[in-house]
């Protein structure tokens, strides 16, 4: 059976553990790709203001024929819009562009640490949350020191922290810190944008199980309890990535994959990205 488990966030909202990521899906291809994902059974879509395809994601969700309450939709506040009024306006624009009454999850995309404006952005997200136009709010690319700032300044604990995680970047420290504070980890680039697909150790496990290397890596995330939304613009890969719930990795497989961690990022380190000297 291919039923996607749900994770309960710290405010009681439930999120499908597997979704469809839309980064680098061209805007003109996004509507069809999202409709294909929904047809396959995905009920969780991850987009962002930065991706330039919110409109098309919204169109697909509205035209899919699936009840709005049955699809979990996430977007993210763009960098440079952390000032309170900018963040409020940007959220309104997202809802308008998507043609939706509410979002399920809205995140601060990057902390942009140097100017520390993420605290102001968090105040805006908190007010949007209180207004009922988003079911849950969270952050992305936050390190424990960024989260500590939020804890000092706000009573609302982020529901999720969306960070880069894959077998080459296990992020044990940030995940454990989040877990201690009730923050779920969403793992972006779960197959390291394809880098782990030729890994000989993962390939060996895949061969034993009669699965693909992508499926083994994605299943590793699932068994660690993280939320994932691999991106593919190809139907057969979308199907493959959705088929993760009819097999299991052994404890030895998980331990083996843990040894592959080498702190290797596909994206920038959050402390350096957007750094203003
Ligand atoms: N918060 C953030 O800062 C942040 C940053 C990056 C990403 N994200 C989110 O996380 C999502 C996933 O991350 P990502 O898109 O960077 O990387 P990813 O999902 O790890 O990898 C996507 C790449 O792998 C290929 N692929 C997917 N499934 C495959 C399969 N079964 N076999 C072989 N190749 C496969 C795709 O190619 P094809 O499309 O050609 O199939 C694409 O090139 C994004 O779409 C976005 O929603 C968030």
GROMACS .gro file of C-alpha atoms and ligand atoms in nm:
model
  325
    1UNK     CA    1   0.000   0.000   0.000
    2UNK     CA    2   0.119   0.345  -0.080
    3UNK     CA    3  -0.033   0.554   0.196
    4UNK     CA    4   0.177   0.855   0.287
    5UNK     CA    5   0.206   0.892   0.667
    6UNK     CA    6   0.129   1.227   0.828
    7UNK     CA    7   0.341   1.409   1.084
    8UNK     CA    8   0.168   1.614   1.353
    9UNK     CA    9   0.326   1.957   1.394
   10UNK     CA   10   0.364   2.135   1.730
   11UNK     CA   11   0.029   2.315   1.690
   12UNK     CA   12  -0.165   1.998   1.600
   13UNK     CA   13  -0.165   2.058   1.222
   14UNK     CA   14  -0.098   1.742   1.020
   15UNK     CA   15   0.135   1.739   0.720
   16UNK     CA   16   0.195   1.453   0.472
   17UNK     CA   17   0.553   1.333   0.525
   18UNK     CA   18   0.609   1.319   0.147
   19UNK     CA   19   0.535   1.603  -0.093
   20UNK     CA   20   0.634   1.748  -0.429
   21UNK     CA   21   0.904   2.019  -0.445
   22UNK     CA   22   0.882   2.278  -0.720
   23UNK     CA   23   1.220   2.454  -0.709
   24UNK     CA   24   1.357   2.485  -1.064
   25UNK     CA   25   1.036   2.362  -1.220
   26UNK     CA   26   0.995   2.624  -1.495
   27UNK     CA   27   0.685   2.836  -1.436
   28UNK     CA   28   0.529   2.725  -1.767
   29UNK     CA   29   0.577   2.358  -1.672
   30UNK     CA   30   0.467   2.392  -1.312
   31UNK     CA   31   0.091   2.363  -1.357
   32UNK     CA   32   0.117   2.034  -1.548
   33UNK     CA   33   0.388   1.893  -1.320
   34UNK     CA   34   0.181   1.976  -1.010
   35UNK     CA   35  -0.133   1.826  -1.166
   36UNK     CA   36   0.066   1.511  -1.247
   37UNK     CA   37   0.194   1.492  -0.888
   38UNK     CA   38  -0.162   1.533  -0.755
   39UNK     CA   39  -0.286   1.266  -0.994
   40UNK     CA   40  -0.018   1.024  -0.870
   41UNK     CA   41  -0.134   1.086  -0.513
   42UNK     CA   42   0.091   1.362  -0.375
   43UNK     CA   43  -0.109   1.583  -0.137
   44UNK     CA   44   0.166   1.822  -0.028
   45UNK     CA   45   0.325   2.085  -0.254
   46UNK     CA   46   0.625   2.302  -0.164
   47UNK     CA   47   0.679   2.631  -0.346
   48UNK     CA   48   0.826   2.974  -0.263
   49UNK     CA   49   0.796   3.334  -0.372
   50UNK     CA   50   1.153   3.299  -0.500
   51UNK     CA   51   1.064   3.012  -0.738
   52UNK     CA   52   0.839   3.231  -0.957
   53UNK     CA   53   0.579   2.955  -0.991
   54UNK     CA   54   0.331   3.014  -0.708
   55UNK     CA   55   0.063   3.119  -0.957
   56UNK     CA   56   0.089   2.789  -1.147
   57UNK     CA   57   0.095   2.582  -0.827
   58UNK     CA   58  -0.223   2.761  -0.715
   59UNK     CA   59  -0.389   2.701  -1.053
   60UNK     CA   60  -0.311   2.329  -1.036
   61UNK     CA   61  -0.444   2.299  -0.679
   62UNK     CA   62  -0.765   2.482  -0.774
   63UNK     CA   63  -0.818   2.293  -1.099
   64UNK     CA   64  -0.727   1.947  -0.968
   65UNK     CA   65  -1.077   1.872  -0.843
   66UNK     CA   66  -0.928   1.776  -0.505
   67UNK     CA   67  -1.085   1.944  -0.203
   68UNK     CA   68  -0.865   2.232  -0.085
   69UNK     CA   69  -0.854   2.082   0.266
   70UNK     CA   70  -0.695   1.767   0.125
   71UNK     CA   71  -0.386   1.938  -0.022
   72UNK     CA   72  -0.112   2.082   0.199
   73UNK     CA   73   0.039   2.395   0.039
   74UNK     CA   74   0.361   2.561   0.157
   75UNK     CA   75   0.523   2.883   0.038
   76UNK     CA   76   0.809   3.096   0.165
   77UNK     CA   77   0.878   3.464   0.222
   78UNK     CA   78   1.138   3.596  -0.017
   79UNK     CA   79   1.470   3.738   0.102
   80UNK     CA   80   1.474   4.116   0.120
   81UNK     CA   81   1.112   4.129   0.242
   82UNK     CA   82   1.175   4.083   0.613
   83UNK     CA   83   1.051   4.429   0.716
   84UNK     CA   84   0.709   4.387   0.883
   85UNK     CA   85   0.500   4.569   0.621
   86UNK     CA   86   0.689   4.409   0.332
   87UNK     CA   87   0.629   4.062   0.475
   88UNK     CA   88   0.257   4.130   0.528
   89UNK     CA   89   0.219   4.261   0.172
   90UNK     CA   90   0.420   3.971   0.029
   91UNK     CA   91   0.196   3.715   0.200
   92UNK     CA   92  -0.116   3.889   0.063
   93UNK     CA   93   0.039   3.880  -0.283
   94UNK     CA   94   0.110   3.507  -0.250
   95UNK     CA   95  -0.253   3.431  -0.160
   96UNK     CA   96  -0.373   3.652  -0.446
   97UNK     CA   97  -0.133   3.497  -0.699
   98UNK     CA   98  -0.222   3.145  -0.593
   99UNK     CA   99  -0.594   3.220  -0.583
  100UNK     CA  100  -0.619   3.059  -0.240
  101UNK     CA  101  -0.792   3.176   0.083
  102UNK     CA  102  -0.522   3.036   0.308
  103UNK     CA  103  -0.187   2.857   0.307
  104UNK     CA  104  -0.110   2.550   0.515
  105UNK     CA  105   0.245   2.659   0.591
  106UNK     CA  106   0.444   2.978   0.537
  107UNK     CA  107   0.817   2.998   0.606
  108UNK     CA  108   1.092   3.257   0.630
  109UNK     CA  109   1.305   3.129   0.341
  110UNK     CA  110   1.652   3.229   0.469
  111UNK     CA  111   1.758   3.400   0.792
  112UNK     CA  112   1.981   3.652   0.610
  113UNK     CA  113   2.161   3.666   0.945
  114UNK     CA  114   2.376   3.971   0.906
  115UNK     CA  115   2.099   4.224   0.949
  116UNK     CA  116   1.895   4.013   1.194
  117UNK     CA  117   1.567   4.123   1.032
  118UNK     CA  118   1.426   3.772   1.052
  119UNK     CA  119   1.287   3.862   1.395
  120UNK     CA  120   1.075   4.133   1.235
  121UNK     CA  121   0.965   3.892   0.963
  122UNK     CA  122   0.871   3.641   1.234
  123UNK     CA  123   0.647   3.902   1.398
  124UNK     CA  124   0.467   3.946   1.065
  125UNK     CA  125   0.428   3.569   1.018
  126UNK     CA  126   0.299   3.543   1.375
  127UNK     CA  127   0.032   3.805   1.306
  128UNK     CA  128  -0.066   3.632   0.980
  129UNK     CA  129  -0.094   3.306   1.176
  130UNK     CA  130  -0.314   3.473   1.439
  131UNK     CA  131  -0.537   3.608   1.160
  132UNK     CA  132  -0.611   3.248   1.051
  133UNK     CA  133  -0.480   3.287   0.694
  134UNK     CA  134  -0.210   3.026   0.747
  135UNK     CA  135  -0.243   2.702   0.945
  136UNK     CA  136   0.120   2.689   1.056
  137UNK     CA  137   0.435   2.902   1.031
  138UNK     CA  138   0.798   2.807   1.029
  139UNK     CA  139   1.148   2.888   0.913
  140UNK     CA  140   1.399   2.760   0.664
  141UNK     CA  141   1.777   2.740   0.675
  142UNK     CA  142   1.785   2.841   1.042
  143UNK     CA  143   2.079   2.737   1.259
  144UNK     CA  144   2.026   2.682   1.634
  145UNK     CA  145   2.156   3.034   1.707
  146UNK     CA  146   1.886   3.184   1.480
  147UNK     CA  147   1.620   2.976   1.652
  148UNK     CA  148   1.745   3.092   1.994
  149UNK     CA  149   1.692   3.453   1.883
  150UNK     CA  150   1.331   3.372   1.795
  151UNK     CA  151   1.273   3.198   2.130
  152UNK     CA  152   1.398   3.511   2.308
  153UNK     CA  153   1.174   3.745   2.111
  154UNK     CA  154   0.856   3.549   2.044
  155UNK     CA  155   0.619   3.310   2.216
  156UNK     CA  156   0.545   3.123   1.893
  157UNK     CA  157   0.784   2.835   1.826
  158UNK     CA  158   0.828   2.755   1.452
  159UNK     CA  159   0.639   2.443   1.348
  160UNK     CA  160   0.915   2.339   1.106
  161UNK     CA  161   1.271   2.420   1.005
  162UNK     CA  162   1.332   2.341   0.639
  163UNK     CA  163   1.703   2.270   0.593
  164UNK     CA  164   1.929   2.094   0.347
  165UNK     CA  165   1.957   1.726   0.449
  166UNK     CA  166   2.066   1.417   0.257
  167UNK     CA  167   2.305   1.126   0.312
  168UNK     CA  168   2.608   1.351   0.248
  169UNK     CA  169   2.479   1.617   0.493
  170UNK     CA  170   2.302   1.443   0.780
  171UNK     CA  171   2.257   1.760   0.992
  172UNK     CA  172   2.229   1.563   1.317
  173UNK     CA  173   2.297   1.867   1.533
  174UNK     CA  174   2.036   2.100   1.379
  175UNK     CA  175   1.776   1.819   1.359
  176UNK     CA  176   1.831   1.722   1.723
  177UNK     CA  177   1.811   2.084   1.838
  178UNK     CA  178   1.482   2.124   1.651
  179UNK     CA  179   1.343   1.800   1.792
  180UNK     CA  180   1.425   1.912   2.148
  181UNK     CA  181   1.212   2.222   2.088
  182UNK     CA  182   0.924   2.054   1.905
  183UNK     CA  183   1.031   2.176   1.560
  184UNK     CA  184   0.988   1.922   1.277
  185UNK     CA  185   1.267   1.897   1.021
  186UNK     CA  186   1.187   1.930   0.653
  187UNK     CA  187   1.477   1.799   0.445
  188UNK     CA  188   1.536   1.995   0.126
  189UNK     CA  189   1.736   1.848  -0.165
  190UNK     CA  190   1.672   1.501  -0.016
  191UNK     CA  191   1.870   1.330  -0.295
  192UNK     CA  192   2.128   1.612  -0.305
  193UNK     CA  193   1.997   1.720  -0.647
  194UNK     CA  194   2.106   1.385  -0.786
  195UNK     CA  195   2.459   1.378  -0.637
  196UNK     CA  196   2.393   1.068  -0.426
  197UNK     CA  197   2.242   0.868  -0.712
  198UNK     CA  198   2.573   0.706  -0.807
  199UNK     CA  199   2.684   0.635  -0.453
  200UNK     CA  200   2.814   0.275  -0.451
  201UNK     CA  201   2.701   0.199  -0.093
  202UNK     CA  202   2.346   0.324  -0.151
  203UNK     CA  203   2.345   0.142  -0.486
  204UNK     CA  204   2.438  -0.184  -0.311
  205UNK     CA  205   2.142  -0.151  -0.073
  206UNK     CA  206   1.916  -0.058  -0.366
  207UNK     CA  207   2.022  -0.364  -0.559
  208UNK     CA  208   1.954  -0.595  -0.263
  209UNK     CA  209   1.605  -0.447  -0.220
  210UNK     CA  210   1.525  -0.425  -0.592
  211UNK     CA  211   1.476  -0.049  -0.557
  212UNK     CA  212   1.641   0.259  -0.710
  213UNK     CA  213   1.913   0.454  -0.530
  214UNK     CA  214   1.674   0.753  -0.516
  215UNK     CA  215   1.413   0.540  -0.339
  216UNK     CA  216   1.666   0.411  -0.085
  217UNK     CA  217   1.785   0.764  -0.003
  218UNK     CA  218   1.428   0.893   0.023
  219UNK     CA  219   1.326   0.598   0.240
  220UNK     CA  220   1.620   0.679   0.471
  221UNK     CA  221   1.466   1.023   0.532
  222UNK     CA  222   1.123   0.870   0.591
  223UNK     CA  223   1.258   0.629   0.853
  224UNK     CA  224   1.447   0.914   1.025
  225UNK     CA  225   1.112   1.093   1.056
  226UNK     CA  226   1.189   1.396   0.839
  227UNK     CA  227   0.945   1.553   0.593
  228UNK     CA  228   1.057   1.544   0.229
  229UNK     CA  229   0.942   1.681  -0.108
  230UNK     CA  230   1.176   1.564  -0.385
  231UNK     CA  231   1.153   1.755  -0.711
  232UNK     CA  232   1.114   1.594  -1.048
  233UNK     CA  233   0.973   1.721  -1.372
  234UNK     CA  234   0.945   1.363  -1.503
  235UNK     CA  235   0.630   1.157  -1.445
  236UNK     CA  236   0.810   0.822  -1.405
  237UNK     CA  237   1.043   0.972  -1.142
  238UNK     CA  238   0.750   1.134  -0.962
  239UNK     CA  239   0.594   0.787  -0.947
  240UNK     CA  240   0.919   0.628  -0.832
  241UNK     CA  241   0.967   0.891  -0.559
  242UNK     CA  242   0.611   0.835  -0.438
  243UNK     CA  243   0.661   0.460  -0.401
  244UNK     CA  244   0.841   0.459  -0.065
  245UNK     CA  245   0.599   0.288   0.168
  246UNK     CA  246   0.603  -0.076   0.062
  247UNK     CA  247   0.961  -0.152   0.167
  248UNK     CA  248   1.191  -0.085   0.461
  249UNK     CA  249   1.558  -0.032   0.529
  250UNK     CA  250   1.715  -0.239   0.805
  251UNK     CA  251   1.885  -0.079   1.105
  252UNK     CA  252   2.217  -0.180   0.943
  253UNK     CA  253   2.123  -0.001   0.619
  254UNK     CA  254   2.043   0.314   0.816
  255UNK     CA  255   2.371   0.291   1.006
  256UNK     CA  256   2.559   0.237   0.682
  257UNK     CA  257   2.402   0.543   0.520
  258UNK     CA  258   2.486   0.745   0.833
  259UNK     CA  259   2.855   0.678   0.769
  260UNK     CA  260   2.831   0.864   0.435
  261UNK     CA  261   2.784   1.201   0.608
  262UNK     CA  262   3.065   1.432   0.496
  263UNK     CA  263   2.915   1.774   0.561
  264UNK     CA  264   2.881   1.836   0.188
  265UNK     CA  265   2.627   2.099   0.082
  266UNK     CA  266   2.462   2.154  -0.254
  267UNK     CA  267   2.356   2.504  -0.142
  268UNK     CA  268   2.513   2.782   0.065
  269UNK     CA  269   2.574   2.769   0.440
  270UNK     CA  270   2.297   2.971   0.610
  271UNK     CA  271   2.551   3.176   0.805
  272UNK     CA  272   2.717   3.294   0.486
  273UNK     CA  273   2.420   3.332   0.253
  274UNK     CA  274   2.305   3.691   0.225
  275UNK     CA  275   2.591   3.806   0.446
  276UNK     CA  276   2.634   4.182   0.428
  277UNK     CA  277   2.999   4.260   0.503
  278LIG     N1  278   1.422   2.607   0.164
  278LIG     C1  279   1.519   2.609   0.077
  278LIG     O1  280   1.612   2.692   0.084
  278LIG     C2  281   1.520   2.509  -0.034
  278LIG     C3  282   1.633   2.496  -0.117
  278LIG     C4  283   1.630   2.401  -0.218
  278LIG     C5  284   1.519   2.322  -0.236
  278LIG     N2  285   1.407   2.339  -0.156
  278LIG     C6  286   1.284   2.257  -0.175
  278LIG     O2  287   1.319   2.118  -0.173
  278LIG     C7  288   1.276   2.057  -0.294
  278LIG     C8  289   1.366   1.942  -0.333
  278LIG     O3  290   1.501   1.985  -0.346
  278LIG     P1  291   1.577   2.002  -0.487
  278LIG     O4  292   1.480   2.022  -0.595
  278LIG     O5  293   1.681   2.106  -0.466
  278LIG     O6  294   1.659   1.866  -0.503
  278LIG     P2  295   1.625   1.710  -0.503
  278LIG     O7  296   1.480   1.686  -0.485
  278LIG     O8  297   1.721   1.647  -0.407
  278LIG     O9  298   1.673   1.665  -0.648
  278LIG     C9  299   1.611   1.708  -0.765
  278LIG    C10  300   1.693   1.660  -0.883
  278LIG    O10  301   1.700   1.517  -0.885
  278LIG    C11  302   1.642   1.466  -1.006
  278LIG     N3  303   1.557   1.350  -0.965
  278LIG    C12  304   1.445   1.352  -0.889
  278LIG     N4  305   1.399   1.228  -0.868
  278LIG    C13  306   1.484   1.144  -0.932
  278LIG    C14  307   1.489   1.004  -0.947
  278LIG     N5  308   1.396   0.925  -0.892
  278LIG     N6  309   1.591   0.951  -1.020
  278LIG    C15  310   1.685   1.029  -1.077
  278LIG     N7  311   1.686   1.165  -1.066
  278LIG    C16  312   1.586   1.220  -0.995
  278LIG    C17  313   1.559   1.579  -1.066
  278LIG    O11  314   1.565   1.574  -1.206
  278LIG     P3  315   1.433   1.578  -1.302
  278LIG    O12  316   1.350   1.694  -1.261
  278LIG    O13  317   1.494   1.591  -1.437
  278LIG    O14  318   1.364   1.446  -1.281
  278LIG    C18  319   1.635   1.702  -1.015
  278LIG    O15  320   1.745   1.729  -1.101
  278LIG    C19  321   1.275   2.175  -0.393
  278LIG    O16  322   1.205   2.147  -0.512
  278LIG    C20  323   1.216   2.282  -0.310
  278LIG    O17  324   1.076   2.266  -0.300
  278LIG    C21  325   1.409   2.430  -0.055
   0.00000   0.00000   0.00000
